[in-house]
Coordinates of C-alpha atoms in Angstrom, one line a residue:
M1 CA 107.2 120.0 88.6
D2 CA 107.2 118.1 85.4
A3 CA 105.1 119.4 82.6
H4 CA 103.1 117.1 80.2
I5 CA 102.1 118.1 76.7
G6 CA 100.7 116.2 73.7
A7 CA 103.1 113.7 72.3
I8 CA 104.1 113.1 68.8
D9 CA 101.9 110.2 67.9
A10 CA 102.6 109.8 64.2
V11 CA 105.4 109.1 61.9
S12 CA 107.3 112.3 60.8
S13 CA 106.6 113.6 57.4
A14 CA 109.1 113.4 54.6
S15 CA 108.6 117.1 54.1
N16 CA 109.1 118.6 57.5
A17 CA 110.9 121.8 56.6
V18 CA 109.5 125.0 58.1
G19 CA 107.7 126.9 55.3
A20 CA 107.3 124.0 53.0
L21 CA 104.3 123.8 50.6
P22 CA 101.6 121.3 51.4
A23 CA 101.6 117.9 49.6
S24 CA 98.4 118.8 47.8
H25 CA 97.3 122.3 46.7
S26 CA 93.6 121.2 46.5
P27 CA 92.8 119.6 49.8
T28 CA 89.3 118.5 50.7
V29 CA 88.0 121.0 53.2
F30 CA 85.7 119.8 56.0
P31 CA 83.8 122.1 58.4
P32 CA 85.9 123.3 61.3
S33 CA 85.6 121.7 64.6
P34 CA 88.0 122.9 67.3
P35 CA 86.3 123.6 70.7
P36 CA 85.0 127.1 71.4
G37 CA 87.7 129.6 72.1
R38 CA 90.4 127.4 70.5
R39 CA 90.1 128.2 66.8
P40 CA 92.9 130.0 65.1
P41 CA 92.6 133.5 63.7
S42 CA 91.3 134.3 60.2
V43 CA 89.0 131.3 60.0
A44 CA 85.3 131.8 59.4
T45 CA 82.8 130.0 61.5
S46 CA 80.6 127.2 60.1
P47 CA 78.4 124.4 61.2
P48 CA 80.0 121.7 63.4
P49 CA 81.4 118.7 61.6
R50 CA 80.2 115.2 61.9
P51 CA 81.2 113.5 65.2
D52 CA 83.6 111.1 63.5
R53 CA 85.6 114.0 62.2
R54 CA 85.7 116.0 65.4
R55 CA 89.0 114.6 66.6
R56 CA 91.0 115.1 63.5
H57 CA 91.8 118.8 63.4
L58 CA 95.0 120.8 63.9
L59 CA 94.1 123.0 66.9
R60 CA 92.6 120.5 69.2
P61 CA 93.6 121.2 72.8
R62 CA 97.0 119.9 73.9
R63 CA 97.3 118.3 77.3
L64 CA 99.5 120.7 79.1
Q65 CA 100.2 120.3 82.8
P66 CA 100.4 121.8 85.3
H67 CA 98.6 124.7 83.6
P68 CA 96.9 124.9 80.1
A69 CA 98.5 127.2 77.5
R70 CA 95.2 128.8 76.7
P71 CA 95.0 132.3 75.2
A72 CA 95.1 134.9 77.9
H73 CA 91.7 136.3 77.5
C74 CA 92.3 137.0 73.8
R75 CA 89.6 135.7 71.5
A76 CA 90.4 134.4 68.0
R77 CA 88.7 136.0 65.0
A78 CA 87.0 132.7 64.4
E79 CA 84.6 133.7 67.1
Q80 CA 83.9 136.9 65.2
R81 CA 85.2 138.9 68.1
R82 CA 88.0 141.4 67.4
L83 CA 90.3 142.9 69.9
L84 CA 89.8 146.6 70.4
Q85 CA 93.6 146.9 70.1
R86 CA 95.8 144.0 69.2
A87 CA 98.7 145.4 71.1
Q88 CA 96.7 144.9 74.3
C89 CA 96.7 141.1 73.8
R90 CA 100.4 141.3 74.6
V91 CA 100.3 142.5 78.2
R92 CA 97.2 140.4 79.0
R93 CA 99.0 137.2 78.3
R94 CA 102.1 138.5 80.1
G95 CA 100.1 139.0 83.2
Y96 CA 98.5 135.6 82.7
A97 CA 101.9 133.9 82.2
R98 CA 103.3 135.5 85.4
A99 CA 100.4 134.0 87.4
R100 CA 100.0 130.6 85.7
G101 CA 103.5 129.8 84.4
I102 CA 102.6 130.0 80.7
G103 CA 100.4 132.1 78.5
A104 CA 99.3 132.4 74.9
C105 CA 98.0 135.0 72.6
V106 CA 96.2 134.7 69.2
V107 CA 96.7 137.4 66.6
T108 CA 96.3 138.2 62.9
F109 CA 99.1 137.8 60.5
T110 CA 101.6 140.8 60.3
V111 CA 99.2 143.6 61.4
G112 CA 98.5 141.7 64.7
G113 CA 101.9 140.1 64.9
L114 CA 103.8 143.3 64.7
S115 CA 101.5 144.9 67.2
V116 CA 102.2 142.2 69.7
L117 CA 106.0 142.2 69.0
N118 CA 106.8 144.7 71.8
A119 CA 105.1 142.6 74.4
I120 CA 106.8 139.4 73.1
A121 CA 110.1 141.2 73.6
G122 CA 109.1 142.1 77.1
A123 CA 108.2 138.4 77.8
Y124 CA 111.6 137.4 76.5
S125 CA 113.4 139.9 78.8
E126 CA 111.3 138.7 81.8
N127 CA 111.8 135.0 81.0
L128 CA 108.0 134.3 80.6
P129 CA 107.0 131.4 78.4
V130 CA 104.3 132.6 76.0
I131 CA 103.0 131.0 72.8
C132 CA 102.3 133.6 70.1
L133 CA 99.9 132.0 67.7
V134 CA 99.5 133.7 64.4
G135 CA 96.9 133.0 61.7
G136 CA 99.1 132.8 58.7
P137 CA 98.4 133.1 54.9
N138 CA 96.5 130.3 53.1
S139 CA 99.0 127.5 52.4
N140 CA 98.2 127.8 48.7
D141 CA 99.5 131.4 48.6
Y142 CA 103.1 130.6 49.5
G143 CA 105.3 130.9 46.4
T144 CA 102.6 132.3 44.2
N145 CA 103.8 135.9 44.0
R146 CA 100.4 137.1 45.4
I147 CA 100.0 140.2 47.5
L148 CA 97.8 139.8 50.6
H149 CA 96.0 142.3 52.8
H150 CA 97.4 142.9 56.3
T151 CA 100.9 142.6 54.9
V152 CA 103.5 145.2 53.9
G153 CA 102.5 144.8 50.3
L154 CA 105.2 142.3 49.2
S155 CA 104.7 138.8 48.0
D156 CA 107.4 137.6 50.5
F157 CA 105.5 136.6 53.7
S158 CA 108.6 136.3 55.9
Q159 CA 108.9 139.8 57.3
E160 CA 106.9 138.9 60.4
L161 CA 108.9 135.7 61.0
R162 CA 112.2 137.6 60.7
C163 CA 111.0 140.2 63.3
F164 CA 110.2 137.5 65.8
Q165 CA 113.4 135.6 65.4
T166 CA 115.3 138.0 67.7
V167 CA 112.7 138.0 70.5
T168 CA 111.6 134.3 70.6
C169 CA 113.5 131.2 71.4
H170 CA 111.7 129.1 68.7
Q171 CA 109.8 129.9 65.5
A172 CA 107.7 127.7 63.3
V173 CA 105.6 128.3 60.2
V174 CA 103.1 125.5 59.7
N175 CA 101.7 125.5 56.1
N176 CA 101.3 121.8 55.6
L177 CA 99.7 119.1 57.8
E178 CA 102.3 116.4 57.5
D179 CA 104.4 117.8 60.3
A180 CA 102.0 120.1 61.9
H181 CA 101.5 117.9 65.0
E182 CA 105.2 117.8 65.6
E183 CA 105.7 121.5 65.1
V184 CA 103.0 122.5 67.5
D185 CA 104.3 120.1 70.2
R186 CA 107.9 121.3 69.7
A187 CA 106.9 124.9 70.1
I188 CA 105.0 124.3 73.3
S189 CA 107.8 122.1 74.8
T190 CA 110.5 124.6 73.8
A191 CA 108.6 127.5 75.5
L192 CA 108.4 125.4 78.7
K193 CA 112.0 124.3 78.7
E194 CA 113.5 127.6 77.8
S195 CA 111.0 129.8 79.7
K196 CA 110.9 132.1 76.8
P197 CA 108.2 133.0 74.2
V198 CA 107.8 131.1 70.9
Y199 CA 106.3 132.1 67.6
L200 CA 103.9 129.7 65.8
S201 CA 102.3 130.7 62.5
I202 CA 99.6 128.4 61.1
S203 CA 98.1 128.8 57.7
C204 CA 94.5 129.9 58.1
N205 CA 93.0 127.1 55.9
L206 CA 94.7 124.1 57.7
P207 CA 92.6 123.9 60.9
T208 CA 89.5 122.8 58.8
I209 CA 91.3 119.8 57.2
P210 CA 91.3 116.4 59.0
H211 CA 94.6 114.6 59.2
P212 CA 95.6 111.2 60.7
T213 CA 98.1 112.6 63.1
F214 CA 95.2 114.3 64.9
S215 CA 92.9 111.3 64.8
R216 CA 92.9 110.6 68.5
E217 CA 93.5 112.1 71.9
P218 CA 97.1 113.4 72.2
V219 CA 99.3 111.1 74.3
P220 CA 100.9 113.1 77.1
Y221 CA 104.6 112.9 77.6
I222 CA 106.9 114.2 80.2
L223 CA 109.4 116.9 79.4
S224 CA 112.8 115.6 80.5
P225 CA 114.1 117.8 83.3
N226 CA 117.5 119.4 83.2
L227 CA 120.0 117.7 85.4
S228 CA 123.1 119.1 87.2
N229 CA 126.5 117.8 86.4
R230 CA 127.1 115.8 89.6
L231 CA 130.9 116.5 89.9
G232 CA 130.4 120.2 89.0
L233 CA 127.7 120.5 91.6
E234 CA 129.8 118.9 94.3
A235 CA 132.8 121.2 93.5
A236 CA 130.6 124.3 93.4
V237 CA 129.0 123.5 96.8
E238 CA 132.4 122.7 98.4
A239 CA 134.0 126.0 97.1
A240 CA 131.0 128.1 98.2
A241 CA 130.7 126.5 101.6
K242 CA 134.4 127.0 102.3
F243 CA 134.1 130.7 101.4
L244 CA 130.9 131.4 103.3
N245 CA 131.9 129.5 106.4
K246 CA 135.0 131.7 106.8
A247 CA 132.9 134.9 106.6
V248 CA 132.0 136.9 109.7
K249 CA 128.7 138.4 108.6
P250 CA 127.5 136.9 105.3
V251 CA 124.1 137.8 103.7
L252 CA 121.8 136.3 101.1
V253 CA 120.2 138.4 98.3
E254 CA 117.4 137.0 96.1
G255 CA 117.1 138.1 92.5
P256 CA 114.4 137.8 89.9
K257 CA 115.7 134.8 88.1
I258 CA 114.7 132.7 91.1
R259 CA 111.4 132.3 89.4
V260 CA 112.7 131.0 86.1
A261 CA 115.0 128.6 88.0
R262 CA 112.0 127.4 90.1
A263 CA 114.3 127.7 93.1
G264 CA 112.2 129.7 95.5
K265 CA 111.6 126.9 98.0
A266 CA 115.3 126.0 97.8
F267 CA 116.3 129.6 98.6
V268 CA 114.0 129.6 101.6
E269 CA 115.5 126.3 102.8
L270 CA 119.0 127.9 102.5
A271 CA 117.8 131.0 104.5
D272 CA 116.3 128.8 107.2
A273 CA 119.4 126.7 107.6
S274 CA 122.1 129.4 107.4
G275 CA 120.5 132.1 109.6
Y276 CA 121.9 134.8 107.3
A277 CA 120.1 138.1 106.9
V278 CA 118.0 138.0 103.7
A279 CA 117.3 140.8 101.3
V280 CA 115.7 140.9 97.9
M281 CA 116.5 142.8 94.8
P282 CA 113.6 145.2 93.7
S283 CA 112.5 143.0 90.8
A284 CA 112.3 140.0 93.1
K285 CA 109.9 141.6 95.6
G286 CA 107.1 139.1 96.4
Q287 CA 109.2 136.0 95.6
F288 CA 110.5 135.7 99.1
P289 CA 108.2 135.6 102.2
E290 CA 108.5 139.0 103.9
Q291 CA 107.3 137.4 107.2
H292 CA 110.5 135.3 107.3
P293 CA 112.4 136.0 110.5
M294 CA 115.6 136.8 108.7
F295 CA 114.1 139.2 106.1
I296 CA 115.6 142.7 106.1
G297 CA 114.0 144.3 103.1
T298 CA 114.8 145.4 99.5
Y299 CA 118.4 145.9 98.5
W300 CA 118.4 148.7 95.8
G301 CA 121.6 150.6 96.4
A302 CA 120.9 154.2 97.5
V303 CA 117.1 153.7 97.5
S304 CA 117.1 150.5 99.5
T305 CA 114.8 149.8 102.4
T306 CA 116.0 151.6 105.5
F307 CA 119.2 150.0 106.9
C308 CA 119.1 147.2 104.3
A309 CA 121.9 148.6 102.1
E310 CA 124.2 149.2 105.2
I311 CA 123.9 145.5 106.1
V312 CA 124.4 144.1 102.6
E313 CA 127.2 146.4 101.5
S314 CA 129.1 146.0 104.8
A315 CA 129.0 142.2 104.6
D316 CA 132.2 140.3 104.0
A317 CA 130.4 137.8 101.8
Y318 CA 127.2 137.9 99.9
L319 CA 125.4 135.3 97.9
F320 CA 123.2 136.6 95.1
A321 CA 120.7 134.1 93.7
G322 CA 119.4 134.9 90.2
P323 CA 120.4 138.6 90.1
I324 CA 120.1 141.0 87.1
F325 CA 122.4 143.9 87.5
N326 CA 121.1 146.4 84.9
D327 CA 121.2 150.2 85.1
Y328 CA 117.8 150.3 86.9
S329 CA 118.5 147.7 89.6
S330 CA 122.1 149.0 90.2
V331 CA 120.9 152.6 90.4
G332 CA 123.1 153.6 87.5
Y333 CA 125.8 151.0 88.3
S334 CA 126.5 152.6 91.7
L335 CA 126.1 149.6 94.0
L336 CA 128.9 149.4 96.6
L337 CA 129.6 145.7 96.0
K338 CA 132.9 144.0 95.5
K339 CA 133.3 141.1 93.2
E340 CA 135.8 139.3 95.4
K341 CA 133.0 139.1 98.1
A342 CA 130.2 137.8 95.9
I343 CA 128.9 134.4 95.0
I344 CA 126.7 134.7 91.9
V345 CA 124.2 131.9 91.4
Q346 CA 122.4 131.9 88.0
P347 CA 119.8 129.3 86.9
E348 CA 122.5 127.0 85.5
R349 CA 125.8 128.5 86.6
V350 CA 127.7 129.3 89.8
T351 CA 130.5 131.8 90.0
I352 CA 132.6 132.0 93.2
T353 CA 134.0 135.5 93.8
D354 CA 136.5 136.4 91.1
G355 CA 137.7 132.8 91.0
P356 CA 136.2 129.6 89.5
A357 CA 132.9 129.3 87.7
F358 CA 130.9 126.1 87.5
G359 CA 128.5 125.4 84.6
C360 CA 125.7 122.9 84.2
V361 CA 124.8 123.4 87.9
L362 CA 121.1 124.0 88.5
M363 CA 120.3 126.7 91.0
K364 CA 117.8 124.7 93.0
D365 CA 120.2 121.8 93.3
F366 CA 123.1 124.0 94.4
L367 CA 121.0 125.9 97.0
R368 CA 119.7 122.7 98.6
A369 CA 123.1 121.1 98.7
L370 CA 124.7 124.3 100.1
A371 CA 122.1 124.5 102.9
K372 CA 123.4 121.2 104.3
K373 CA 127.0 122.4 104.3
L374 CA 126.8 125.9 105.9
K375 CA 127.4 126.7 109.6
R376 CA 124.6 128.8 111.1
N377 CA 125.6 132.5 111.3
T378 CA 123.2 135.2 112.4
T379 CA 125.8 138.0 112.8
A380 CA 124.5 140.1 110.0
F381 CA 120.9 139.9 111.1
E382 CA 121.9 140.7 114.7
N383 CA 123.7 143.8 113.4
Y384 CA 120.5 144.8 111.5
Q385 CA 118.4 144.4 114.7
R386 CA 120.8 146.7 116.5
I387 CA 120.5 149.6 114.1
Y388 CA 116.9 149.1 113.0
V389 CA 114.3 151.7 114.0
P390 CA 110.7 151.0 113.0
E391 CA 109.6 153.3 110.3
A392 CA 106.8 155.9 110.9
P393 CA 103.5 155.3 109.1
A394 CA 103.6 156.3 105.5
V395 CA 103.1 160.0 104.9
N396 CA 101.4 159.1 101.6
V397 CA 97.8 158.7 102.6
L398 CA 97.0 156.6 99.5
F399 CA 99.7 154.0 100.1
R400 CA 98.9 153.9 103.8
H401 CA 95.4 152.8 102.9
I402 CA 96.6 150.4 100.3
Q403 CA 98.8 148.7 102.9
T404 CA 95.7 148.0 105.1
M405 CA 94.0 146.4 102.1
L406 CA 96.7 143.8 101.5
S407 CA 96.1 140.2 102.5
G408 CA 96.9 136.7 101.2
E409 CA 93.9 137.1 98.9
T410 CA 95.3 140.1 97.1
A411 CA 98.1 140.8 94.5
V412 CA 99.8 144.0 93.7
I413 CA 100.8 145.1 90.3
A414 CA 103.1 148.2 90.0
E415 CA 103.3 150.2 86.8
T416 CA 106.6 151.4 85.4
G417 CA 107.3 154.8 86.9
D418 CA 107.0 156.3 90.4
S419 CA 104.7 153.4 91.4
W420 CA 107.9 151.3 91.4
F421 CA 109.2 153.2 94.4
N422 CA 106.0 153.6 96.3
C423 CA 105.0 150.0 96.0
Q424 CA 108.4 148.8 97.1
K425 CA 107.6 150.2 100.6
L426 CA 104.5 148.0 100.9
R427 CA 104.9 145.1 103.4
L428 CA 103.4 142.0 101.7
P429 CA 101.4 139.7 103.9
K430 CA 101.8 135.9 103.4
G431 CA 100.4 134.8 100.1
C432 CA 100.1 138.3 98.6
G433 CA 101.4 138.4 95.0
Y434 CA 103.5 141.2 93.6
E435 CA 104.5 141.9 90.0
F436 CA 106.3 144.7 88.2
Q437 CA 108.3 144.9 85.1
M438 CA 111.8 146.2 85.8
Q439 CA 113.9 144.7 83.1
Y440 CA 111.8 145.8 80.1
G441 CA 110.0 148.8 81.6
S442 CA 107.3 149.3 79.0
I443 CA 104.9 151.9 80.1
G444 CA 101.2 150.9 80.2
W445 CA 102.0 147.2 80.6
S446 CA 100.2 147.0 84.0
V447 CA 96.7 147.7 82.7
G448 CA 96.7 144.6 80.5
A449 CA 98.7 142.7 83.0
T450 CA 96.1 143.4 85.6
L451 CA 93.5 141.9 83.3
G452 CA 95.5 138.8 82.5
Y453 CA 96.6 138.3 86.1
A454 CA 93.1 138.6 87.4
Q455 CA 91.9 136.2 84.8
A456 CA 94.5 133.6 85.8
T457 CA 94.0 134.0 89.6
K458 CA 90.3 134.5 90.1
E459 CA 90.7 133.7 93.8
K460 CA 92.8 136.9 94.3
R461 CA 91.8 140.5 94.1
V462 CA 94.4 142.5 92.0
I463 CA 95.4 145.9 93.2
A464 CA 97.1 147.9 90.5
C465 CA 99.0 151.2 91.0
I466 CA 99.2 153.1 87.7
G467 CA 100.2 156.6 86.7
D468 CA 98.1 158.7 84.4
G469 CA 100.7 158.7 81.6
S470 CA 100.8 154.9 81.5
F471 CA 97.1 154.6 81.9
Q472 CA 96.3 156.7 78.9
V473 CA 98.4 154.3 76.7
T474 CA 96.4 151.1 77.5
C475 CA 93.2 152.2 79.3
Q476 CA 90.8 150.4 77.0
D477 CA 91.4 147.1 78.8
I478 CA 89.2 148.4 81.6
S479 CA 86.3 147.6 79.3
T480 CA 87.2 143.9 79.1
M481 CA 87.7 143.8 82.9
I482 CA 84.1 145.0 83.4
R483 CA 82.8 142.6 80.7
S484 CA 84.7 139.8 82.5
Q485 CA 83.3 140.9 85.9
Q486 CA 86.7 141.1 87.4
R487 CA 87.2 142.5 91.0
S488 CA 90.4 144.4 90.3
I489 CA 91.1 147.7 92.0
I490 CA 93.1 150.3 90.1
F491 CA 94.6 153.3 91.9
L492 CA 95.3 155.9 89.3
I493 CA 97.9 158.3 90.4
N494 CA 97.2 161.5 88.5
N495 CA 100.6 163.2 88.1
G496 CA 99.6 165.4 85.2
G497 CA 102.3 163.9 83.1
Y498 CA 105.3 161.5 83.1
T499 CA 106.8 162.1 86.5
I500 CA 109.8 159.8 86.3
E501 CA 110.7 161.1 82.8
E502 CA 110.5 164.6 84.2
E503 CA 113.0 163.6 86.9
I504 CA 115.4 162.3 84.2
H505 CA 115.0 165.1 81.7
E506 CA 112.6 168.0 82.0
G507 CA 110.6 169.1 79.0
P508 CA 107.1 170.1 77.8
Y509 CA 106.7 166.7 76.1
N510 CA 106.3 165.1 79.6
V511 CA 103.1 167.0 80.2
I512 CA 100.0 165.3 79.0
K513 CA 96.3 166.3 78.6
N514 CA 94.4 165.7 81.8
W515 CA 91.3 163.5 81.5
D516 CA 88.1 163.3 83.5
Y517 CA 88.9 159.8 84.5
T518 CA 85.7 159.2 86.4
A519 CA 83.7 160.2 83.4
F520 CA 85.9 157.9 81.2
V521 CA 85.1 154.9 83.4
D522 CA 81.4 155.9 83.5
A523 CA 81.4 155.8 79.7
I524 CA 83.1 152.4 79.6
H525 CA 80.9 150.6 82.2
N526 CA 77.7 152.1 80.7
G527 CA 75.6 151.0 83.6
D528 CA 77.3 147.7 84.1
G529 CA 79.5 148.7 87.1
R530 CA 80.7 151.5 89.3
C531 CA 83.7 153.7 89.6
W532 CA 84.4 154.2 93.3
T533 CA 85.6 157.5 94.7
C534 CA 88.3 157.6 97.5
K535 CA 85.6 158.3 100.1
E536 CA 83.5 155.3 99.0
L537 CA 86.6 153.1 98.9
L538 CA 87.6 154.0 102.4
E539 CA 84.1 153.4 103.7
W540 CA 84.1 150.0 101.9
G541 CA 87.5 149.2 103.4
A542 CA 86.4 150.1 106.9
R543 CA 83.2 148.0 106.7
V544 CA 85.1 145.0 105.3
S545 CA 87.8 145.3 108.0
A546 CA 85.1 145.5 110.7
A547 CA 83.3 142.4 109.3
N548 CA 86.5 140.4 109.1
S549 CA 87.6 141.3 112.6
R550 CA 84.4 140.0 114.3
P551 CA 85.1 137.7 117.3
P552 CA 83.9 134.1 117.2
N553 CA 80.3 133.6 118.1
P554 CA 79.8 132.2 121.6
Q555 CA 79.1 128.5 121.6

């Protein structure tokens, strides 16, 4: 789907260098006017401007389709609302970006920017487009040798920018209005094109100053889509089809980069046409419909879904679409796969076994073209059906009940840790979302991600599985969930410490102080909500199930 953003509707400035001083150091300042919730940080509120000036300010909303790049439930300081912890803005907007395709966060210069840096790095590793908007120093302070608060105490204001250079695909410092319009549009478009976070620092005094480039409604323009090299695409499809059509029991495995390549539908088309058995890598769970007739489960080496590893590793050809083979997903690089049997399809590159590689070939184009060239072969899936034995109901009572709660109107978020493994065993109904952070693995990310995801998909009920160690890192976001009247359900697994770390390396540092979690939530909601016990939850689930299973009324 093409995305539209505000176009550059003015002539470029003669001074368009990032970090340049404004043309005038004594601009006329008018009252601020951006719409509510869209003001930059570090700008004090004041009465609204005259109507004729309302359309001339820097942070007027951009037209961004299909989804707006609005801050993921993080309010600017212009509204006189401060975040309880700036670092939490990070994971909120990551959850929002996972659900809506793009997110944004608004933070204070340096003290807020460096707090959010860890989350921006996580977004970079997970290929999530996020706009990190920073309220920078007053444009008149650049080059003056002044020392400002919220900084490290040096007159050089570039420390934050240098930190963000390694974890964002684009950085811009806007401290003059001549090229501000262009810089803002370029940052948004780069985030969308690269599917990576961008850094945008705007001097705190600029949004109150009218400028001709913001004098009218932004003109939408279409981001030019990437195109496959036609000859390279044809050669890659021919080589892959020749290899797969000779195989006796080929399989398909979907990886997490399917999302960034926007190739999910193309992969399903390939599965339908080929008849191959289909598995997913653990970090791709939820991206392929688990009701598909050829689905065999999660391929995760020694900890795969029952019988899935046997089918994948015994295949004489496997096509991996968008894989990431890190130490987590490869179970310590122990996968029993052979390079000479594998076709690796990345978002813009196809590698055929240990032979040729084809660049400038888009994954979705390749998969759709390949689907038309393959002979139908169901051998691997038939082998799976022969050895498959239905699993007994889950021994874990909690996850057995969670399974019954899942529907197309729910989404599951699994925290880093033992919830990874337990949630992998859940069978997702059609339309049920699923998110977890396997590449970056930052503990505590799921609390804020639950908040952001629920804010972005209000039609779904988010069910989060979180360990006590991770919960204690980021638990204050529960307060914002209650204030926002969200319907999320958090299952807190009280392990008395960091269970997965204890499995890796035992030590007293893995034991944490046990909290009275019910009392904690009681203190947060302060009469505005309720904390359900397991008994109440099961009673609620039974009543809802009974209500939903009522037969039609007789006509």
